[in-house]
Tab-separated table of C-alpha atoms in Angstrom:
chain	number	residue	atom	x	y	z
A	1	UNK	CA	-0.924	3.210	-19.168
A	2	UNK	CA	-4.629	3.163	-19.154
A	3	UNK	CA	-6.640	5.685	-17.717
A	4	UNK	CA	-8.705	6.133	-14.515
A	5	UNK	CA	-10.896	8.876	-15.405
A	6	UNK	CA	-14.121	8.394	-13.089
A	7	UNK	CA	-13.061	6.200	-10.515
A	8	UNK	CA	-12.148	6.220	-7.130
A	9	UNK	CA	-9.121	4.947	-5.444
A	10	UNK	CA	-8.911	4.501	-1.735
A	11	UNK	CA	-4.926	4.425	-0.724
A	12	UNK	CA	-4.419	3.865	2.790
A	13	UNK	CA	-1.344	5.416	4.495
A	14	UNK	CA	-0.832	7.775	1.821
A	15	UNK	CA	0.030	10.797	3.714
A	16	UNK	CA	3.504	10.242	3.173
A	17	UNK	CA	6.213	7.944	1.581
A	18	UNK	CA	5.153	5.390	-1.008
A	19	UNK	CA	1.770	5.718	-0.358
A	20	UNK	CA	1.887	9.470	-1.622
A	21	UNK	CA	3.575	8.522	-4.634
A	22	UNK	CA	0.707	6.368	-5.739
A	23	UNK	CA	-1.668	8.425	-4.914
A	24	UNK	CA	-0.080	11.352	-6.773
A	25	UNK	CA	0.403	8.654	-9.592
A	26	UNK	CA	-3.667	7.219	-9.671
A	27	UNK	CA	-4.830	11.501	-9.489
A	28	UNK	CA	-2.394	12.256	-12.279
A	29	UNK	CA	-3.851	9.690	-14.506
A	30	UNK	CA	-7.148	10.693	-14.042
A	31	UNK	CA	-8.738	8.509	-10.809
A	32	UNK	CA	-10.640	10.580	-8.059
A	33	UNK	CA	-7.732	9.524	-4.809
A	34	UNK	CA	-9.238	8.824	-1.435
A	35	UNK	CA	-6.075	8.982	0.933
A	36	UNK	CA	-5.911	7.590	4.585
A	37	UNK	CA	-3.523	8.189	7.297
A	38	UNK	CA	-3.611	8.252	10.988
A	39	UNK	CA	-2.732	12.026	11.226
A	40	UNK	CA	-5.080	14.729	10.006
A	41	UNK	CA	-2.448	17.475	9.273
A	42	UNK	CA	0.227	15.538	7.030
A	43	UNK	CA	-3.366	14.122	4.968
A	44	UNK	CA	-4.064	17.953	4.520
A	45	UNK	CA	-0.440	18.791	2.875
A	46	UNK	CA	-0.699	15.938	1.073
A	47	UNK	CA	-4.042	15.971	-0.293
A	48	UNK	CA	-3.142	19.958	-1.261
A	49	UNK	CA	-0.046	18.810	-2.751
A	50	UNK	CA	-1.538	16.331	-5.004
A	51	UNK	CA	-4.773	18.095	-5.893
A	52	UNK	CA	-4.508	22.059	-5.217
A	53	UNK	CA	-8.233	22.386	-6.302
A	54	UNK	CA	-9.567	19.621	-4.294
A	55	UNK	CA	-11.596	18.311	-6.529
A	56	UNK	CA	-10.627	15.086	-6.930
A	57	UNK	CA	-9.079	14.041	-3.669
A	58	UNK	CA	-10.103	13.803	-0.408
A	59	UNK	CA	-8.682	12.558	3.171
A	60	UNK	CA	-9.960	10.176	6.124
A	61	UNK	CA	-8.124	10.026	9.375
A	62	UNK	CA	-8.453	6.251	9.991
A	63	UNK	CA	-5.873	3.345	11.887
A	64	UNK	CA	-6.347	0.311	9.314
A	65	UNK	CA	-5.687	-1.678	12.574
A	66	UNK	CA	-8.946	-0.506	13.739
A	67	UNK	CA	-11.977	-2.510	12.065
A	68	UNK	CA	-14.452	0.022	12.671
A	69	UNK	CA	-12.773	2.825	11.173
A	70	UNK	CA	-12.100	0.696	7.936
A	71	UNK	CA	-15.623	0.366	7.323
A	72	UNK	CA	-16.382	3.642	8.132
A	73	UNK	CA	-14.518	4.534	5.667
A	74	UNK	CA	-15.930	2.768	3.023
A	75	UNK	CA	-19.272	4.257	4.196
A	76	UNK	CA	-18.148	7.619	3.626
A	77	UNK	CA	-16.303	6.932	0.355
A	78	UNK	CA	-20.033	5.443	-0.821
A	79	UNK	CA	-21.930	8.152	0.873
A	80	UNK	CA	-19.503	10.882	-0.757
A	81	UNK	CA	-18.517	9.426	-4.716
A	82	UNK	CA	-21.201	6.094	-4.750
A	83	UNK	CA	-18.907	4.252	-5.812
A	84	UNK	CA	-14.960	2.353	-5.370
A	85	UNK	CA	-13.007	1.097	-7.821
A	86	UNK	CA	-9.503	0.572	-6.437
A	87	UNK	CA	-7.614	-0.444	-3.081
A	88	UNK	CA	-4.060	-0.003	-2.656
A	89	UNK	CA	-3.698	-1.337	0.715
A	90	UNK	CA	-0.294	0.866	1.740
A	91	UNK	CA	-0.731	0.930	5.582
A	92	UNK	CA	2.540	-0.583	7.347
A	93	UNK	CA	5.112	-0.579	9.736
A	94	UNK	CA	8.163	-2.435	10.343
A	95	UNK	CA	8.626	-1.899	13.929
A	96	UNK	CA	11.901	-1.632	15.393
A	97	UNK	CA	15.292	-3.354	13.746
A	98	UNK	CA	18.033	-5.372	14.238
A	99	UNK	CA	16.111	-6.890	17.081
A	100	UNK	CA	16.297	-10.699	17.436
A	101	UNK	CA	12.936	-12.923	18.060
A	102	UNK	CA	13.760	-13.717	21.855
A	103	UNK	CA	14.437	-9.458	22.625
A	104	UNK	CA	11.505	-8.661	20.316
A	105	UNK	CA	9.011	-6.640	22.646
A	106	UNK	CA	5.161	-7.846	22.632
A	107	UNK	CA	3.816	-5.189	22.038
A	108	UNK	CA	5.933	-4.271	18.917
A	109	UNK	CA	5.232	-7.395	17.545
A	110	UNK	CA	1.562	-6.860	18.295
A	111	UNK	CA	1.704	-3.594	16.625
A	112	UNK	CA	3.145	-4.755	13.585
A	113	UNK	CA	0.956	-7.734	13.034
A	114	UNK	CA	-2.503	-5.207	13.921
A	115	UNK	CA	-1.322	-2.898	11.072
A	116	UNK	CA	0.615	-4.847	8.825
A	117	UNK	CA	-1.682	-8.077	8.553
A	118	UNK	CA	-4.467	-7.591	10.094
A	119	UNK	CA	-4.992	-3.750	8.233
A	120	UNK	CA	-4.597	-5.456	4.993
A	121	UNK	CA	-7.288	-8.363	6.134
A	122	UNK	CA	-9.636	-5.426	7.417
A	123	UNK	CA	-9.108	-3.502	3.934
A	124	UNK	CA	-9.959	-6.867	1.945
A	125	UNK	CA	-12.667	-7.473	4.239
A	126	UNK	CA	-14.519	-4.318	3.459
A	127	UNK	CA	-13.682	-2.876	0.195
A	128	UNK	CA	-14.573	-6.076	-1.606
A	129	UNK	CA	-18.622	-5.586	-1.315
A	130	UNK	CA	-18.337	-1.919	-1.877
A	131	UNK	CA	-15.960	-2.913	-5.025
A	132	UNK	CA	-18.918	-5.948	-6.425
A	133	UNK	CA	-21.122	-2.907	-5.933
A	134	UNK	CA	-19.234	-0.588	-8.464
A	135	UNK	CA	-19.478	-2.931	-10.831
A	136	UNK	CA	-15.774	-4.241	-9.779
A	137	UNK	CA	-11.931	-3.846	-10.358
A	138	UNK	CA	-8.936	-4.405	-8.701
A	139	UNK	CA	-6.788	-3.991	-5.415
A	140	UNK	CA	-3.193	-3.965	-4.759
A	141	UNK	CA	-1.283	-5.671	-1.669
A	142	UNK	CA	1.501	-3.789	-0.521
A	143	UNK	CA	4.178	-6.530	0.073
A	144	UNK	CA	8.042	-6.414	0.271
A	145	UNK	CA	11.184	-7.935	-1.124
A	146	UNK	CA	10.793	-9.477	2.376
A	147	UNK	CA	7.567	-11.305	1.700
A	148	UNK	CA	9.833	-13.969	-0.523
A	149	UNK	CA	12.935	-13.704	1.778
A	150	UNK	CA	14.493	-13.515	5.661
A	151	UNK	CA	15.895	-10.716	6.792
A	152	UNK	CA	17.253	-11.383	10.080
A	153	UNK	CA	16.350	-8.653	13.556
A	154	UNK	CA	12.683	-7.739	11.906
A	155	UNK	CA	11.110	-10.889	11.858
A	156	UNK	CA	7.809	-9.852	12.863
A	157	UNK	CA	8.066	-7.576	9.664
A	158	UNK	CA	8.996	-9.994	7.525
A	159	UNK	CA	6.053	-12.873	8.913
A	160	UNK	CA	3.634	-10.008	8.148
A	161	UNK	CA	4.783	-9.269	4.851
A	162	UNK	CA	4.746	-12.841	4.050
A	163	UNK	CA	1.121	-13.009	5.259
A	164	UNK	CA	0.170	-10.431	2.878
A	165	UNK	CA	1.075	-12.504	0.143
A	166	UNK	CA	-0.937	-15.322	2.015
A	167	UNK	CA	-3.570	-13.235	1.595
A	168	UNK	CA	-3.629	-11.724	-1.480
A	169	UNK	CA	-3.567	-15.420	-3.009
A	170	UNK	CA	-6.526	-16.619	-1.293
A	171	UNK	CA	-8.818	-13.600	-1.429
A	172	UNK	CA	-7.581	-13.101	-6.029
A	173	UNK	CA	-8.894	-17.219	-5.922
A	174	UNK	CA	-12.029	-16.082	-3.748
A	175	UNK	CA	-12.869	-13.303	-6.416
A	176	UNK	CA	-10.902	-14.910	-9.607
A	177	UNK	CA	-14.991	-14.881	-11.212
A	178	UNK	CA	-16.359	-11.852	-9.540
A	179	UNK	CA	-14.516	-8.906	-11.232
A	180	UNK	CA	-12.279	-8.197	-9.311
A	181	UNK	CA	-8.518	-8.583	-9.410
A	182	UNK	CA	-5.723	-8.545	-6.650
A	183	UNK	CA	-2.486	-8.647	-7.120
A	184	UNK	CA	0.958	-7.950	-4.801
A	185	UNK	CA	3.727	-5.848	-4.970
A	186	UNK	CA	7.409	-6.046	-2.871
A	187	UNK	CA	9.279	-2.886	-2.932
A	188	UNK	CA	12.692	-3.154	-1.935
A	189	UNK	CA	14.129	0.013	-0.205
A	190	UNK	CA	12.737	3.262	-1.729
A	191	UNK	CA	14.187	6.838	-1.887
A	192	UNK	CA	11.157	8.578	0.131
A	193	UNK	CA	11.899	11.926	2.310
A	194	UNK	CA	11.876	9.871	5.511
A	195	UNK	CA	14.414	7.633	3.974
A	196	UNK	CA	16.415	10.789	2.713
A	197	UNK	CA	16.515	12.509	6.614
A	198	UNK	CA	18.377	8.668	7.575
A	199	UNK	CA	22.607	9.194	7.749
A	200	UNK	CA	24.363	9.141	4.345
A	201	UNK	CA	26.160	6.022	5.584
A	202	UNK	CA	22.487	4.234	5.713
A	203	UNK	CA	21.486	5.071	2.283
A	204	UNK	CA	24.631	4.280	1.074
A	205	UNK	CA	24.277	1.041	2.406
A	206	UNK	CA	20.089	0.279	1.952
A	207	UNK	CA	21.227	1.138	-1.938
A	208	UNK	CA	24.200	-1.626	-1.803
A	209	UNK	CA	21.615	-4.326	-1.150
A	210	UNK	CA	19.538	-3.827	-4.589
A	211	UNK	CA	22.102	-5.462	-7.133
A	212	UNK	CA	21.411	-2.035	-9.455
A	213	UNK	CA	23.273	-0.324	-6.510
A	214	UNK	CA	20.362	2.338	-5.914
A	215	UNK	CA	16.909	2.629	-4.203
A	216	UNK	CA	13.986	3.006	-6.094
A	217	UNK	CA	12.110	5.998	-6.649
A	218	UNK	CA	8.379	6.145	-5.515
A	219	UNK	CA	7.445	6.528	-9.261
A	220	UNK	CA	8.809	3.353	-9.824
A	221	UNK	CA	6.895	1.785	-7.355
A	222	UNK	CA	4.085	3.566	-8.111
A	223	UNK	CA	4.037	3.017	-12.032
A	224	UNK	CA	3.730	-0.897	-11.110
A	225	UNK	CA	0.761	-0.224	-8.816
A	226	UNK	CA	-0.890	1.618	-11.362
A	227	UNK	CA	0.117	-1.194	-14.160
A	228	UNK	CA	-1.985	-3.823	-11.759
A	229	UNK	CA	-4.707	-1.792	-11.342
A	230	UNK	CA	-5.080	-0.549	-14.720
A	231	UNK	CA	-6.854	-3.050	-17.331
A	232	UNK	CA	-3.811	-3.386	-19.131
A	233	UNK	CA	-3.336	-5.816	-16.599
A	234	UNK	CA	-6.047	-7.758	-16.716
A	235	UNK	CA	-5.249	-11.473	-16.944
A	236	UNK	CA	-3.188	-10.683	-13.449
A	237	UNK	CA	-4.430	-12.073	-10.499
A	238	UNK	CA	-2.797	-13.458	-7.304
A	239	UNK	CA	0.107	-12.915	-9.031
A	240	UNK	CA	3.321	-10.948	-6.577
A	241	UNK	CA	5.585	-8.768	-8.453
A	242	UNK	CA	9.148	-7.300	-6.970
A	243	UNK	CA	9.960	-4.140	-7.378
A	244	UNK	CA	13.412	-4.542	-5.498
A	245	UNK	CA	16.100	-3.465	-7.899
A	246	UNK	CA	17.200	-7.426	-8.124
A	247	UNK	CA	17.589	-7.933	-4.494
A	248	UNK	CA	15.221	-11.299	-4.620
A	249	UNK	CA	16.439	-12.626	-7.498
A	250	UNK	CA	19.885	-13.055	-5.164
């Protein structure tokens, strides 16, 4: 895997949960990690977990929902390093499940779409310049096995991680000669704490889906991630890559 030394990574909704693991993944090979969340406190223990010195990590309470707080962000990043390499645009929820269309309530939906889409549109819109300015490099789409396939009572969900890939197409054509690269991933289920507090019955079952019969770890997910944004990856644009334990190739 190549190295990151001097650069700086801006993962958003890395507090906890995949997000984490990537950022843990991007400090450990080398990058400076910039790591959003929409509580202060869990952004502390992470940050502390992943760099005890501090010296290479910081934290920005932000809502990727919110435009203003997405540039903001990449006004202090600038401000603090003067520079940003890499996005890994994390930031997502699923809302609630097992929920058909016609129940679904508004404002769920509205949620889902304002983080989910809309976050990842706000995190294009803005890191790009600041990226050009750097001198450029790449960004990663956070996707899901989803994004390829229907899963029935979170369709929301599954429109906005569709959209992503929507996205994340158009913008690697928009940039294709610019320097910079942007590519997708689509986790499957993944074995995060959160996932681990759920009953045994649930795991048992989220790991039945993958055809390997497990969930992934967020190493796994988070080796990929680094894979795109590395150079070693660097005829790779546009391009969507599952990480779902063979669940889309069903």
């Amino acid at each position: 895997m190549g190295k990151f030394n001097d650069r700086i990574a801006l993962i958003t909704g890395a507090s906890t949960g995949v997000g984490f693991g990537i950022a843990q993944k991007l400090h450990s090979l080398g990058a400076t990690v910039v790591i959003t969340g929409r509580n202060q406190l869990t952004l502390t223990q992470a940050a502390k977990e992943i760099d005890p010195t501090g010296q290479r990590i910081s934290t920005i309470k932000m809502d990727v929902a919110n435009a203003q707080d997405f540039k903001a962000t990449i006004e202090k990043i600038e401000q603090q390093y003067g520079a940003l390499h890499y996005l890994v645009n994390n930031a997502g929820i699923t809302g609630p499940h097992g929920v058909n269309v016609e129940d679904y309530p508004l404002k769920a939906w509205h949620d889902v779409v304002a983080t989910d889409i809309t976050g990842t549109f706000h995190g294009l819109k803005y890191s790009i310049p600041s990226i050009l300015r750097s001198g450029g490099g790449a960004i990663v789409n956070l996707s899901a096995c989803n994004g390829v396939t229907g899963i029935a009572g979170i369709a929301p969900y599954t429109a906005a991680k569709h959209a992503v890939l929507g996205l994340t197409r158009s913008v690697a054509l928009e940039n294709a000669q610019k320097g910079i690269r942007i590519n997708a991933v689509g986790p499957g289920y993944v074995q995060t704490p959160n996932i681990e507090r759920l009953p045994q019955a649930t795991q048992e079952w989220m790991s039945s889906t993958h055809p390997m019969g497990r969930m992934a770890t967020r190493e796994e997910i988070a080796n990929v991630v680094a894979f795109l944004l590395s150079d070693e990856s660097s005829f790779m644009t546009g391009a969507f890559i599952p990480i779902d334990g063979g669940y889309t190739a069903q």
